[in-house]
Coordinates of C-alpha atoms in Angstrom, one line a residue:
Chain D
M1 CA -104.6 -83.2 -18.0
M2 CA -106.1 -81.2 -15.1
K3 CA -106.7 -84.6 -13.5
D4 CA -102.9 -85.3 -13.7
L5 CA -102.3 -82.0 -12.0
E6 CA -104.9 -82.7 -9.4
A7 CA -103.2 -86.0 -8.6
L8 CA -99.8 -84.5 -8.4
F9 CA -100.5 -81.3 -6.6
T10 CA -100.8 -82.5 -3.0
P11 CA -97.8 -84.8 -3.2
A12 CA -95.8 -82.0 -4.7
V13 CA -96.7 -79.6 -1.8
T14 CA -96.1 -82.3 0.8
E15 CA -92.7 -83.1 -0.7
V16 CA -91.5 -79.5 -0.9
F17 CA -92.7 -78.6 2.6
T18 CA -91.4 -81.7 4.2
M19 CA -88.0 -81.7 2.5
M20 CA -87.3 -77.9 2.4
L21 CA -89.2 -76.6 5.5
N22 CA -89.5 -79.8 7.6
Y23 CA -93.2 -78.8 7.9
P24 CA -96.1 -81.2 7.4
V25 CA -98.9 -79.9 5.2
V26 CA -102.2 -81.7 4.4
E27 CA -104.9 -81.0 1.9
V28 CA -108.4 -80.1 3.3
K29 CA -111.1 -81.3 0.9
M30 CA -113.4 -78.7 -0.6
G31 CA -115.8 -78.2 -3.5
A32 CA -114.5 -77.7 -7.0
N33 CA -116.0 -74.2 -7.4
D34 CA -115.3 -72.9 -3.9
A35 CA -113.9 -69.4 -3.9
I36 CA -110.8 -68.4 -2.1
P37 CA -112.0 -66.7 1.1
K38 CA -111.0 -63.1 1.6
N39 CA -110.4 -62.1 5.2
G40 CA -108.8 -58.8 4.5
E41 CA -105.3 -59.9 5.5
L42 CA -102.5 -58.9 3.1
Q43 CA -102.1 -61.8 0.8
L44 CA -99.2 -62.9 -1.2
A45 CA -99.8 -64.9 -4.4
S46 CA -96.8 -66.6 -6.0
A47 CA -97.3 -67.9 -9.5
V48 CA -95.4 -70.2 -11.8
G49 CA -96.7 -71.1 -15.2
F50 CA -96.5 -74.1 -17.5
V51 CA -96.0 -73.7 -21.2
G52 CA -96.2 -76.5 -23.8
E53 CA -98.5 -79.5 -24.2
F54 CA -99.9 -78.4 -20.8
T55 CA -100.4 -74.7 -20.5
G56 CA -101.5 -73.2 -17.2
V57 CA -100.5 -71.5 -14.1
V58 CA -100.5 -72.3 -10.4
Y59 CA -100.9 -69.7 -7.7
L60 CA -100.0 -70.2 -4.0
H61 CA -102.1 -67.8 -2.0
V62 CA -100.7 -67.3 1.5
G63 CA -101.3 -64.6 4.1
V64 CA -98.2 -62.5 4.6
G65 CA -97.8 -63.6 8.2
L66 CA -97.8 -67.2 7.3
A67 CA -95.5 -66.5 4.3
R68 CA -93.0 -65.0 6.7
K69 CA -93.2 -68.1 8.9
F70 CA -92.5 -70.3 5.8
T71 CA -89.6 -68.1 4.9
C72 CA -88.1 -68.4 8.4
R73 CA -88.4 -72.2 8.3
L74 CA -86.9 -72.4 4.8
L75 CA -84.0 -70.1 5.6
H76 CA -83.5 -70.9 9.3
M77 CA -84.1 -67.3 10.1
T78 CA -85.9 -65.5 12.9
E79 CA -88.9 -63.3 12.0
Q80 CA -86.8 -60.2 12.6
E81 CA -84.2 -61.5 10.1
A82 CA -87.0 -62.2 7.6
E83 CA -88.5 -58.8 8.0
S84 CA -88.0 -57.6 4.4
D85 CA -90.7 -58.1 1.9
E86 CA -88.1 -58.9 -0.7
I87 CA -86.8 -62.0 1.1
V88 CA -90.4 -63.3 1.8
N89 CA -91.3 -62.7 -1.9
D90 CA -88.2 -64.5 -3.1
A91 CA -88.8 -67.5 -0.7
M92 CA -92.4 -67.8 -1.7
G93 CA -91.5 -67.7 -5.4
E94 CA -89.0 -70.4 -4.8
I95 CA -91.5 -72.6 -3.0
A96 CA -93.9 -72.2 -5.9
N97 CA -91.1 -72.9 -8.3
M98 CA -90.2 -76.2 -6.5
V99 CA -93.9 -77.3 -6.3
I100 CA -94.5 -76.7 -10.0
G101 CA -91.1 -78.1 -10.9
Y102 CA -92.0 -81.3 -9.1
I103 CA -95.3 -81.5 -11.0
K104 CA -93.7 -80.6 -14.3
S105 CA -91.1 -83.4 -13.9
R106 CA -93.8 -86.0 -13.3
L107 CA -95.8 -84.7 -16.3
C108 CA -92.7 -85.0 -18.5
E109 CA -92.1 -88.5 -17.2
S110 CA -95.7 -89.4 -18.4
G111 CA -95.0 -87.9 -21.8
I112 CA -96.5 -84.4 -21.4
T113 CA -93.8 -82.0 -22.5
C114 CA -93.9 -78.5 -21.0
A115 CA -91.6 -75.9 -19.6
I116 CA -92.1 -73.7 -16.5
T117 CA -91.8 -70.0 -16.2
I118 CA -89.9 -67.8 -13.7
P119 CA -91.9 -67.2 -10.5
S120 CA -93.8 -64.0 -10.1
I121 CA -95.4 -62.5 -7.0
V122 CA -98.5 -60.4 -6.4
R123 CA -99.2 -58.8 -3.1
G124 CA -102.5 -57.2 -2.0
S125 CA -105.6 -57.4 0.2
H126 CA -108.4 -57.5 -2.2
F127 CA -107.5 -58.9 -5.6
T128 CA -109.1 -61.5 -7.8
I129 CA -107.5 -63.5 -10.6
E130 CA -109.8 -63.7 -13.5
P131 CA -108.1 -65.8 -16.2
V132 CA -109.0 -65.6 -19.8
G133 CA -109.3 -68.7 -22.1
I134 CA -108.9 -71.2 -19.3
D135 CA -110.5 -74.6 -19.6
A136 CA -110.2 -75.8 -16.1
R137 CA -109.8 -74.4 -12.6
R138 CA -109.1 -76.2 -9.4
V139 CA -108.7 -74.9 -5.9
F140 CA -106.7 -76.7 -3.1
L141 CA -107.0 -75.8 0.5
L142 CA -104.0 -76.7 2.5
Q143 CA -103.5 -76.9 6.3
C144 CA -100.3 -76.6 8.4
D145 CA -99.7 -76.1 12.1
D146 CA -99.7 -72.3 11.7
G147 CA -102.7 -71.9 9.5
Q148 CA -104.3 -72.5 6.1
F149 CA -103.3 -71.4 2.7
W150 CA -104.6 -71.9 -0.8
A151 CA -103.5 -73.0 -4.2
E152 CA -105.3 -72.3 -7.4
A153 CA -104.5 -74.2 -10.6
L154 CA -105.7 -72.9 -13.9
A155 CA -105.1 -74.9 -17.1
K156 CA -105.6 -74.6 -20.8
E157 CA -105.4 -77.9 -22.6
D158 CA -103.6 -78.3 -26.0
K159 CA -106.6 -78.8 -28.3
S160 CA -104.4 -80.2 -31.0
K161 CA -103.6 -83.3 -28.9
Chain S
M1 CA -56.7 -72.9 0.2
A2 CA -60.5 -72.6 0.5
T3 CA -62.6 -74.3 -2.1
K4 CA -64.3 -71.7 -4.4
I5 CA -68.0 -72.4 -5.2
L6 CA -70.1 -70.3 -7.5
T7 CA -73.8 -70.5 -7.0
V8 CA -75.9 -69.2 -9.9
D9 CA -79.6 -69.0 -9.2
D10 CA -82.1 -66.2 -9.7
S11 CA -83.5 -67.0 -6.3
K12 CA -81.7 -65.4 -3.4
T13 CA -83.4 -68.0 -1.2
I14 CA -81.6 -70.8 -3.0
R15 CA -78.3 -69.0 -2.9
L16 CA -78.7 -68.5 0.9
I17 CA -79.5 -72.2 1.3
V18 CA -76.4 -73.1 -0.7
I19 CA -74.3 -70.8 1.5
R20 CA -75.7 -72.5 4.6
A21 CA -75.1 -76.0 3.2
F22 CA -71.4 -75.3 2.9
K23 CA -70.9 -73.2 6.0
E24 CA -69.1 -76.0 7.9
F25 CA -66.5 -76.3 5.1
D26 CA -63.5 -74.3 4.2
C27 CA -65.2 -72.7 1.2
M28 CA -65.6 -69.3 -0.4
I29 CA -69.0 -68.9 -2.0
F30 CA -69.6 -66.5 -4.9
E31 CA -73.1 -65.6 -6.0
A32 CA -74.7 -64.7 -9.4
S33 CA -78.4 -64.3 -10.2
N34 CA -78.4 -65.3 -13.9
G35 CA -76.3 -66.8 -16.6
V36 CA -74.7 -63.5 -17.7
E37 CA -73.6 -62.7 -14.1
G38 CA -72.6 -66.3 -13.7
L39 CA -70.2 -66.3 -16.7
A40 CA -68.7 -63.0 -15.5
A41 CA -68.2 -64.4 -12.0
A42 CA -66.7 -67.7 -13.4
S43 CA -64.2 -65.7 -15.5
R44 CA -63.3 -63.5 -12.6
E45 CA -63.1 -66.0 -9.7
K46 CA -62.2 -69.2 -11.5
P47 CA -64.3 -71.3 -9.1
D48 CA -63.6 -75.0 -8.3
V49 CA -67.2 -75.9 -9.0
I50 CA -70.4 -74.1 -10.1
I51 CA -73.8 -74.9 -8.8
L52 CA -76.2 -73.8 -11.5
D53 CA -80.0 -73.3 -11.8
Y54 CA -81.7 -73.9 -15.1
T55 CA -84.7 -71.5 -15.3
M56 CA -83.3 -68.0 -14.9
P57 CA -84.0 -64.6 -16.5
M58 CA -81.5 -62.9 -19.0
M59 CA -79.6 -66.2 -19.7
D60 CA -80.8 -69.5 -18.5
G61 CA -78.6 -72.3 -17.1
G62 CA -78.5 -74.2 -20.3
E63 CA -77.1 -71.3 -22.3
M64 CA -74.6 -70.4 -19.6
L65 CA -73.4 -74.0 -19.5
A66 CA -73.0 -74.1 -23.3
K67 CA -71.0 -70.8 -23.2
L68 CA -68.9 -72.0 -20.3
K69 CA -68.0 -75.2 -22.1
S70 CA -67.1 -73.4 -25.3
N71 CA -64.7 -71.1 -23.4
P72 CA -61.2 -72.7 -23.3
D73 CA -60.4 -70.9 -20.0
L74 CA -63.6 -72.0 -18.3
K75 CA -64.6 -75.3 -19.8
S76 CA -62.8 -77.4 -17.2
I77 CA -64.9 -76.0 -14.3
P78 CA -67.2 -78.7 -13.2
V79 CA -70.9 -77.8 -13.0
V80 CA -73.6 -79.3 -10.8
M81 CA -77.2 -78.5 -11.8
L82 CA -79.5 -77.5 -8.9
T83 CA -82.9 -77.0 -10.5
A84 CA -86.6 -77.8 -10.5
E85 CA -86.2 -78.5 -14.2
A86 CA -85.9 -82.3 -14.4
G87 CA -87.5 -83.1 -17.7
R88 CA -85.7 -86.0 -19.5
E89 CA -84.9 -84.0 -22.6
T90 CA -83.4 -81.1 -20.5
V91 CA -81.4 -83.5 -18.5
F92 CA -80.0 -85.3 -21.6
K93 CA -79.2 -81.9 -23.2
L94 CA -77.3 -80.7 -20.1
A95 CA -75.5 -84.1 -19.8
K96 CA -74.4 -83.8 -23.4
L97 CA -73.0 -80.3 -22.6
G98 CA -70.9 -81.8 -19.9
V99 CA -72.7 -81.2 -16.6
R100 CA -71.1 -83.3 -13.9
D101 CA -74.0 -84.0 -11.6
Y102 CA -77.7 -83.1 -11.2
C103 CA -79.7 -82.2 -8.1
V104 CA -83.5 -81.7 -8.4
K105 CA -85.4 -79.2 -6.3
P106 CA -86.8 -79.8 -3.7
F107 CA -83.5 -81.0 -2.4
R108 CA -81.7 -81.9 0.8
E109 CA -78.7 -79.7 1.5
E110 CA -76.5 -82.7 2.4
V111 CA -77.2 -84.2 -1.0
V112 CA -75.8 -81.1 -2.7
V113 CA -72.8 -81.2 -0.4
E114 CA -72.2 -84.9 -1.1
K115 CA -72.4 -84.4 -4.9
V116 CA -70.0 -81.4 -4.7
S117 CA -67.6 -83.4 -2.4
R118 CA -67.3 -86.1 -5.1
I119 CA -65.9 -83.4 -7.4
V120 CA -63.8 -81.3 -5.1
N121 CA -62.0 -82.0 -1.8
L122 CA -64.2 -80.3 0.8
R123 CA -62.3 -79.7 4.0
P124 CA -64.2 -79.0 7.2
K125 CA -63.5 -75.6 8.6
G126 CA -60.6 -75.6 11.1
E127 CA -59.0 -78.7 9.6
T128 CA -55.9 -76.7 8.6
A129 CA -55.5 -75.5 12.2
A130 CA -56.0 -79.1 13.4
K131 CA -52.9 -80.1 11.4
Q132 CA -50.9 -77.8 13.6
K133 CA -52.2 -79.3 16.8
R134 CA -49.7 -80.0 19.5
Y135 CA -48.9 -83.4 21.1
D136 CA -50.2 -82.0 24.4
D137 CA -53.5 -80.8 23.0
P138 CA -56.6 -82.8 24.2
L139 CA -57.0 -84.8 21.0
S140 CA -60.2 -86.8 20.7
I141 CA -59.6 -90.5 20.1
L142 CA -62.7 -92.6 19.2
V143 CA -62.3 -96.3 20.0
V144 CA -64.9 -98.6 18.5
D145 CA -64.8 -102.0 20.1
D146 CA -67.6 -104.1 21.6
K147 CA -65.2 -105.3 24.3
P148 CA -65.1 -102.6 27.0
A149 CA -61.6 -103.8 28.2
I150 CA -59.9 -102.5 25.1
P151 CA -60.9 -98.9 25.4
E152 CA -60.0 -99.1 29.1
Q153 CA -56.5 -100.4 28.2
I154 CA -56.1 -97.7 25.7
R155 CA -57.2 -95.0 28.2
A156 CA -54.6 -96.4 30.7
G157 CA -51.9 -96.7 28.0
L158 CA -52.4 -93.1 26.9
A159 CA -52.8 -91.7 30.4
D160 CA -49.6 -89.7 30.2
T161 CA -51.1 -87.7 27.3
K162 CA -54.0 -85.2 27.4
W163 CA -55.8 -87.2 24.8
V164 CA -59.5 -87.9 25.4
I165 CA -60.7 -91.4 24.7
E166 CA -64.3 -91.8 23.7
E167 CA -65.6 -95.4 23.4
R168 CA -68.5 -96.8 21.3
G169 CA -69.5 -100.4 21.3
Q170 CA -71.5 -100.4 18.1
T171 CA -70.9 -98.9 14.7
G172 CA -74.2 -97.0 14.6
Q173 CA -73.2 -95.2 17.8
A174 CA -69.8 -94.5 16.3
V175 CA -71.4 -92.9 13.2
D176 CA -73.7 -90.8 15.3
S177 CA -70.7 -89.7 17.5
C178 CA -68.7 -88.7 14.4
T179 CA -71.7 -86.7 13.0
Q180 CA -71.9 -84.7 16.2
K181 CA -68.2 -84.2 16.7
V182 CA -65.5 -85.3 14.3
P183 CA -62.8 -87.1 16.2
D184 CA -59.1 -86.5 15.5
V185 CA -58.4 -90.3 15.2
V186 CA -60.6 -93.4 15.1
L187 CA -59.5 -96.8 16.2
I188 CA -61.8 -99.6 15.0
S189 CA -61.7 -103.2 16.1
L190 CA -61.7 -105.6 13.2
T191 CA -63.5 -108.2 15.3
L192 CA -66.8 -106.3 15.5
P193 CA -69.7 -108.7 14.6
E194 CA -70.6 -109.2 10.9
D195 CA -67.5 -107.4 9.6
S196 CA -69.1 -104.1 10.7
G197 CA -65.7 -102.6 11.5
Y198 CA -64.9 -102.6 7.7
T199 CA -68.4 -101.2 7.0
L200 CA -67.8 -98.4 9.5
F201 CA -64.5 -97.6 7.9
Q202 CA -66.2 -97.3 4.5
I203 CA -69.0 -95.1 6.0
L204 CA -66.4 -92.8 7.5
R205 CA -64.4 -92.6 4.2
A206 CA -67.6 -91.7 2.3
G207 CA -68.6 -89.0 4.8
V208 CA -67.6 -85.5 3.8
K209 CA -66.6 -84.5 7.3
T210 CA -64.8 -87.8 8.2
K211 CA -63.2 -88.8 4.9
N212 CA -59.8 -87.3 6.0
V213 CA -59.9 -88.5 9.6
P214 CA -57.1 -91.1 10.2
V215 CA -58.7 -94.5 11.0
F216 CA -56.5 -97.3 12.5
A217 CA -57.6 -100.9 12.6
L218 CA -57.2 -102.8 15.9
S219 CA -56.3 -106.4 15.3
V220 CA -54.8 -109.4 17.1
K221 CA -51.1 -109.8 16.0
T222 CA -51.7 -113.2 14.5
A223 CA -54.9 -112.3 12.5
V224 CA -52.9 -111.5 9.3
D225 CA -55.9 -112.0 6.9
E226 CA -58.0 -109.3 8.5
Q227 CA -55.0 -107.0 8.7
A228 CA -54.4 -107.5 5.0
R229 CA -58.0 -106.8 4.3
A230 CA -57.8 -103.6 6.3
Q231 CA -54.7 -102.5 4.5
Q232 CA -56.4 -103.2 1.1
L233 CA -59.4 -101.2 2.1
G234 CA -57.2 -98.2 2.9
F235 CA -57.1 -98.0 6.7
T236 CA -54.5 -95.5 7.9
G237 CA -52.7 -98.4 9.6
V238 CA -53.1 -101.5 11.7
I239 CA -52.5 -101.4 15.5
T240 CA -51.8 -104.9 16.7
K241 CA -52.9 -106.2 20.1
P242 CA -51.4 -106.3 22.7
I243 CA -50.9 -102.6 21.9
D244 CA -47.4 -101.1 22.0
F245 CA -48.5 -97.7 23.4
A246 CA -45.2 -95.9 22.6
D247 CA -45.7 -97.0 19.0
L248 CA -49.4 -96.0 19.0
K249 CA -48.4 -92.5 20.2
L250 CA -45.7 -92.2 17.6
R251 CA -48.0 -93.2 14.8
I252 CA -50.8 -90.8 15.9
T253 CA -48.2 -88.1 16.2
R254 CA -46.9 -88.7 12.7
T255 CA -50.2 -89.2 11.1
L256 CA -51.6 -85.9 12.5
A257 CA -48.3 -84.2 12.1
L258 CA -48.5 -83.1 15.7
D259 CA -46.1 -80.3 16.8
T260 CA -43.8 -81.9 19.4
S261 CA -41.1 -79.3 19.3
Y262 CA -42.2 -77.9 22.7
K263 CA -40.9 -81.1 24.2
Y264 CA -37.3 -80.2 23.2
F265 CA -37.2 -76.5 22.5
E266 CA -37.9 -73.6 24.9
Q267 CA -37.0 -69.9 25.0
K268 CA -35.9 -69.2 28.6
D269 CA -34.3 -66.1 30.2
G270 CA -33.3 -64.7 26.9
V271 CA -31.7 -67.9 25.5
M272 CA -32.8 -70.8 23.4
V273 CA -32.7 -74.1 25.2
L274 CA -32.5 -77.5 23.5
R275 CA -33.5 -80.1 26.1
L276 CA -32.7 -83.8 25.4
P277 CA -34.9 -86.4 27.1
P278 CA -33.7 -89.1 29.5
T279 CA -34.1 -91.9 26.9
F280 CA -32.7 -91.0 23.6
S281 CA -33.2 -92.9 20.3
Q282 CA -32.8 -92.5 16.5
S283 CA -36.5 -91.5 16.2
I284 CA -36.1 -88.8 18.8
A285 CA -33.0 -87.5 17.0
N286 CA -35.1 -87.5 13.8
E287 CA -37.9 -85.6 15.5
I288 CA -35.4 -83.0 16.9
N289 CA -33.7 -82.6 13.5
T290 CA -37.2 -81.9 12.0
Y291 CA -37.5 -78.8 14.1
L292 CA -33.8 -77.8 14.7
R293 CA -33.2 -75.4 11.8
V294 CA -36.6 -73.8 12.1
K295 CA -36.5 -73.3 15.8
L296 CA -33.0 -71.9 15.8
A297 CA -33.8 -69.6 13.0
E298 CA -36.9 -68.4 14.9
A299 CA -34.8 -67.7 17.9
V300 CA -32.3 -65.6 15.9
D301 CA -35.2 -63.9 14.3
A302 CA -36.6 -63.1 17.7
G303 CA -33.2 -61.5 18.8
L304 CA -31.8 -64.5 20.7
D305 CA -28.1 -65.2 20.0
S306 CA -27.4 -68.1 22.3
L307 CA -28.3 -71.7 22.7
I308 CA -28.0 -74.0 25.7
I309 CA -27.9 -77.7 24.9
D310 CA -29.2 -79.4 28.0
F311 CA -28.0 -83.1 28.2
S312 CA -28.5 -83.2 32.0
E313 CA -31.4 -85.7 31.9
V314 CA -29.8 -88.1 29.4
K315 CA -29.2 -91.4 31.1
S316 CA -27.3 -93.2 28.3
A317 CA -25.5 -91.8 25.3
D318 CA -24.4 -93.3 22.0
V319 CA -23.1 -92.2 18.7
T320 CA -26.6 -91.0 17.6
L321 CA -26.6 -88.5 20.4
I322 CA -23.1 -87.4 19.6
K323 CA -24.0 -86.9 15.9
L324 CA -27.0 -84.8 16.9
G325 CA -24.8 -82.7 19.2
L326 CA -22.3 -82.1 16.4
S327 CA -25.0 -81.0 13.9
V328 CA -26.5 -78.6 16.5
V329 CA -23.0 -77.1 17.1
Q330 CA -22.5 -76.8 13.3
L331 CA -25.9 -75.0 12.9
C332 CA -25.0 -72.6 15.7
K333 CA -21.9 -71.7 13.7
E334 CA -23.9 -71.1 10.6
L335 CA -26.3 -68.9 12.4
S336 CA -23.6 -67.1 14.5
M337 CA -25.2 -68.3 17.7
K338 CA -23.1 -68.8 20.9
H339 CA -23.7 -72.1 22.6
S340 CA -23.0 -73.9 25.8
T341 CA -23.8 -77.3 27.2
I342 CA -25.2 -78.8 30.4
G343 CA -24.0 -82.4 30.8
S344 CA -24.7 -85.6 32.5
E345 CA -22.2 -88.3 33.5
A346 CA -23.2 -90.6 30.6
V347 CA -22.9 -87.9 28.0
S348 CA -19.6 -86.5 29.1
Q349 CA -18.1 -90.0 29.2
E350 CA -19.4 -90.8 25.7
C351 CA -18.0 -87.5 24.3
K352 CA -14.5 -88.4 25.4
H353 CA -14.5 -91.3 22.9
Y354 CA -14.7 -89.0 19.9
E355 CA -12.1 -86.6 18.5
E356 CA -14.7 -83.9 17.7
T357 CA -16.2 -83.9 21.2
K358 CA -13.5 -85.0 23.6
D359 CA -12.8 -81.3 24.5
W360 CA -16.4 -80.4 25.0
R361 CA -17.0 -78.6 28.3
F362 CA -20.1 -79.4 30.3
F363 CA -21.7 -77.2 32.9
T364 CA -23.7 -78.7 35.7
S365 CA -26.6 -76.1 35.9
F366 CA -28.5 -73.7 33.7
K367 CA -27.2 -70.7 35.6
E368 CA -23.5 -71.8 35.0
A369 CA -24.3 -72.3 31.3
V370 CA -25.9 -68.8 31.1
D371 CA -23.0 -67.2 32.9
S372 CA -20.6 -68.8 30.5
L373 CA -22.5 -67.4 27.6
N374 CA -22.5 -64.0 29.2
S375 CA -18.8 -64.1 29.8
K376 CA -18.3 -65.1 26.1
A377 CA -20.3 -62.1 25.1
L378 CA -18.2 -59.8 27.4
A379 CA -15.0 -61.3 26.0
A380 CA -16.2 -60.7 22.5

């Protein structure tokens, strides 16, 4: 099922960024076990989980500066207007929600039933996500005009299937 | 009255996007961040439509919808889902509960607007004011015809108005033009190639911003089949070529309910003046009668107690004019207004033919008429 997610992830990001932000994003190929680079910049990780036949979580890791740019594009705001952390958190949570919602809909269409969770946000400069009981992990590097950001998909497959 | 829209979404981002999507329409947007708040807002505000997310904390969209539909006071409020949750089972469940439409995130704002506009009548902001436009306002008239001579003719025929004639030779250009600026009236030639005039009409009727814009068909007098087709499709009316410009102006005036009272009524030097035009007809009498009571009442309300009926420009008079004059005099009595008349030869001669008007006294100038009113006031 991780393969399904892998196939759906980039189209999902492209769709959301094109439709909602009018901002082209492309995937940059990288190794399966590459780590997310830490450059010390304050990071924002927005997470939405899957629960059901496919259980897992997807994190979007974006530098705070780039997250603010995404927020401005999404809400047609200036950087001054999007100054509050709250609004940036909310916008990034909603972007993650739409990306995962897109994937979830396609999974459901192919018979994999699952629900998605409410988005959650983590902010920090030096944090690592160390999941427990995860069967598969995949990292996606994404490139847009204003910089790069990362997505990390963690999945636990339903062994009863 | 503004359309009330309730957006229920735990994401402030989405609520802001919804507010932005409807900013060009006469809407009041209410916000709630979960199903509990959504139900409370629905009870309090009685919105015309609810835009509802599915995945929310406290109470999700499915539960809120179920509670809404089981409440007799709220169950008739239409609900449009706006959610990333698009699983078949969820969609079926929500459809069974009575959801009216479904938008899946990511979404285009115009799609949400379009879906809502199928349920409620969205009016562009300022449309109410547009209905009160005056005849002498610079109305924008879009003429869509591939023959440049026709817009030229229309421009010349309407030269005595301040109306601005825009011309487009192709339907695509016309759609673009309407998207940028919604015209007050559209005139479409029915002889555009490949029936594109009819297609353009349907596009305008389907557009949220243009669905209420009056659209007239331009057709040659003898082309009765295309005129019948236009009528069936719902064009506001058919203007036949060669164009009768007096008729065109009248139809635009009536369709847009333009205020023409300024042509006849004026407050001058502390008195109300009713000025009759040189050429008088039943339609002008009707137009004056539309405003008569309101304008005289406004004058009384503003502290004016006198009316001068100015017939000086009238070139020919008939019984219609006499009837109007009598109804004005009667209304003055009802409102306790003094009145006096400025005449023309044609009017004073016609008045002599009727018992009720044979003794009417006409002054020859505004000053004489005002002096007469003042002397009446002194005598009183």
